[in-house]
PDB file of C-alpha atoms in Angstrom:
ATOM      1  CA  UNK A 698       2.635 -20.900  -2.179  1.00 45.00           C
ATOM      2  CA  UNK A 699       2.295 -22.416  -5.657  1.00 48.00           C
ATOM      3  CA  UNK A 700      -1.031 -20.769  -6.501  1.00 59.00           C
ATOM      4  CA  UNK A 701      -0.076 -17.283  -5.284  1.00 77.00           C
ATOM      5  CA  UNK A 702      -1.495 -14.380  -7.249  1.00 89.00           C
ATOM      6  CA  UNK A 703       1.573 -12.331  -6.378  1.00 96.00           C
ATOM      7  CA  UNK A 704       2.792 -10.115  -3.585  1.00 97.00           C
ATOM      8  CA  UNK A 705       0.677  -7.246  -2.323  1.00 98.00           C
ATOM      9  CA  UNK A 706       2.315  -4.517  -0.232  1.00 98.00           C
ATOM     10  CA  UNK A 707      -0.158  -3.000   2.231  1.00 98.00           C
ATOM     11  CA  UNK A 708       0.821   0.481   3.423  1.00 98.00           C
ATOM     12  CA  UNK A 709      -1.515   1.208   6.327  1.00 97.00           C
ATOM     13  CA  UNK A 710      -0.782   2.688   9.748  1.00 96.00           C
ATOM     14  CA  UNK A 711      -3.855   1.320  11.541  1.00 96.00           C
ATOM     15  CA  UNK A 712      -2.902  -2.198  12.711  1.00 97.00           C
ATOM     16  CA  UNK A 713      -6.456  -3.580  12.793  1.00 97.00           C
ATOM     17  CA  UNK A 714      -7.196  -2.454   9.239  1.00 96.00           C
ATOM     18  CA  UNK A 715      -3.816  -3.682   8.049  1.00 97.00           C
ATOM     19  CA  UNK A 716      -4.470  -7.142   9.530  1.00 97.00           C
ATOM     20  CA  UNK A 717      -7.974  -7.223   8.038  1.00 97.00           C
ATOM     21  CA  UNK A 718      -6.700  -6.352   4.560  1.00 97.00           C
ATOM     22  CA  UNK A 719      -3.862  -8.872   4.825  1.00 97.00           C
ATOM     23  CA  UNK A 720      -6.261 -11.624   5.905  1.00 97.00           C
ATOM     24  CA  UNK A 721      -8.762 -10.890   3.137  1.00 97.00           C
ATOM     25  CA  UNK A 722      -6.192 -10.696   0.357  1.00 96.00           C
ATOM     26  CA  UNK A 723      -4.396 -13.723   1.786  1.00 96.00           C
ATOM     27  CA  UNK A 724      -7.626 -15.720   1.452  1.00 96.00           C
ATOM     28  CA  UNK A 725      -7.757 -14.617  -2.184  1.00 94.00           C
ATOM     29  CA  UNK A 726      -4.316 -16.106  -2.821  1.00 95.00           C
ATOM     30  CA  UNK A 727      -2.053 -13.082  -2.453  1.00 96.00           C
ATOM     31  CA  UNK A 728       1.105 -13.063  -0.380  1.00 96.00           C
ATOM     32  CA  UNK A 729       0.820  -9.927   1.723  1.00 97.00           C
ATOM     33  CA  UNK A 730       3.436  -7.740   3.337  1.00 98.00           C
ATOM     34  CA  UNK A 731       2.354  -4.838   5.547  1.00 98.00           C
ATOM     35  CA  UNK A 732       4.256  -1.702   6.507  1.00 98.00           C
ATOM     36  CA  UNK A 733       3.013   1.214   8.654  1.00 97.00           C
ATOM     37  CA  UNK A 734       4.283   4.246   6.727  1.00 97.00           C
ATOM     38  CA  UNK A 735       5.555   5.633   3.430  1.00 97.00           C
ATOM     39  CA  UNK A 736       9.217   5.535   4.413  1.00 97.00           C
ATOM     40  CA  UNK A 737       9.004   1.808   5.156  1.00 98.00           C
ATOM     41  CA  UNK A 738       7.047   1.276   1.931  1.00 98.00           C
ATOM     42  CA  UNK A 739       9.779   2.858  -0.192  1.00 97.00           C
ATOM     43  CA  UNK A 740      12.429   0.746   1.531  1.00 97.00           C
ATOM     44  CA  UNK A 741      10.399  -2.429   0.995  1.00 97.00           C
ATOM     45  CA  UNK A 742       9.701  -1.645  -2.662  1.00 97.00           C
ATOM     46  CA  UNK A 743      13.413  -1.081  -3.272  1.00 96.00           C
ATOM     47  CA  UNK A 744      14.480  -4.259  -1.436  1.00 96.00           C
ATOM     48  CA  UNK A 745      11.735  -6.626  -2.626  1.00 95.00           C
ATOM     49  CA  UNK A 746       9.403  -5.133  -5.263  1.00 96.00           C
ATOM     50  CA  UNK A 747       5.766  -6.223  -4.856  1.00 97.00           C
ATOM     51  CA  UNK A 748       3.346  -6.960  -7.680  1.00 97.00           C
ATOM     52  CA  UNK A 749       0.916  -4.292  -6.417  1.00 98.00           C
ATOM     53  CA  UNK A 750       0.544  -1.767  -3.580  1.00 98.00           C
ATOM     54  CA  UNK A 751      -2.452  -0.798  -1.427  1.00 98.00           C
ATOM     55  CA  UNK A 752      -1.578   2.703  -0.210  1.00 98.00           C
ATOM     56  CA  UNK A 753      -3.337   4.708   2.483  1.00 96.00           C
ATOM     57  CA  UNK A 754      -3.242   8.478   1.952  1.00 93.00           C
ATOM     58  CA  UNK A 755      -3.104   9.495   5.605  1.00 92.00           C
ATOM     59  CA  UNK A 756       0.174   8.070   6.879  1.00 95.00           C
ATOM     60  CA  UNK A 757       2.748   9.106   9.467  1.00 93.00           C
ATOM     61  CA  UNK A 758       6.250  10.245   8.427  1.00 93.00           C
ATOM     62  CA  UNK A 759       5.305  10.730   4.752  1.00 95.00           C
ATOM     63  CA  UNK A 760       1.773  11.044   3.391  1.00 95.00           C
ATOM     64  CA  UNK A 761       0.437   8.724   0.733  1.00 95.00           C
ATOM     65  CA  UNK A 762       0.633  11.226  -2.130  1.00 94.00           C
ATOM     66  CA  UNK A 763       4.319  11.929  -1.510  1.00 97.00           C
ATOM     67  CA  UNK A 764       4.905   8.197  -1.160  1.00 98.00           C
ATOM     68  CA  UNK A 765       3.203   7.632  -4.521  1.00 97.00           C
ATOM     69  CA  UNK A 766       5.279  10.388  -6.160  1.00 98.00           C
ATOM     70  CA  UNK A 767       8.454   8.729  -4.924  1.00 97.00           C
ATOM     71  CA  UNK A 768       7.289   5.261  -5.975  1.00 97.00           C
ATOM     72  CA  UNK A 769       6.706   6.610  -9.477  1.00 97.00           C
ATOM     73  CA  UNK A 770      10.251   7.929  -9.794  1.00 96.00           C
ATOM     74  CA  UNK A 771      11.521   4.334 -10.056  1.00 90.00           C
ATOM     75  CA  UNK A 772       8.566   1.983 -10.484  1.00 94.00           C
ATOM     76  CA  UNK A 773       5.399   1.393 -12.477  1.00 96.00           C
ATOM     77  CA  UNK A 774       3.963  -1.025  -9.900  1.00 97.00           C
ATOM     78  CA  UNK A 775       0.149  -0.824  -9.796  1.00 97.00           C
ATOM     79  CA  UNK A 776      -1.017   1.249  -6.807  1.00 98.00           C
ATOM     80  CA  UNK A 777      -4.517   1.289  -5.319  1.00 96.00           C
ATOM     81  CA  UNK A 778      -5.179   4.278  -3.075  1.00 94.00           C
ATOM     82  CA  UNK A 779      -7.121   3.804   0.170  1.00 90.00           C
ATOM     83  CA  UNK A 780      -8.534   6.766   2.038  1.00 85.00           C
ATOM     84  CA  UNK A 781     -11.119   7.730   4.601  1.00 75.00           C
ATOM     85  CA  UNK A 782     -11.231  11.223   3.149  1.00 63.00           C
ATOM     86  CA  UNK A 783     -14.641  12.037   1.721  1.00 58.00           C
ATOM     87  CA  UNK A 784     -14.231  15.484   0.180  1.00 61.00           C
ATOM     88  CA  UNK A 785     -14.587  15.775  -3.594  1.00 59.00           C
ATOM     89  CA  UNK A 786     -11.164  17.440  -3.832  1.00 58.00           C
ATOM     90  CA  UNK A 787      -9.570  14.469  -2.077  1.00 53.00           C
ATOM     91  CA  UNK A 788     -11.016  12.040  -4.595  1.00 51.00           C
TER      92      UNK A 788
END
């Protein structure tokens, strides 16, 4: 895609939400890649680094905060955190 804004890695374990995010960002010109957990995200980032990451906090296998910590050991890719948590301490 010649007018792509870059690649966005979506790390979300709920398939419907993942598809919705991919469709919306795809319409905005991003190439999207979706993975269901933090382990898969780390593998994908290592193999094919994205331009940005949308990261859910509540993930199977490895939670979003641990995933972010591990991303930061090797990468400065921009990360946007997604969460359904509403407590002040979670924000």
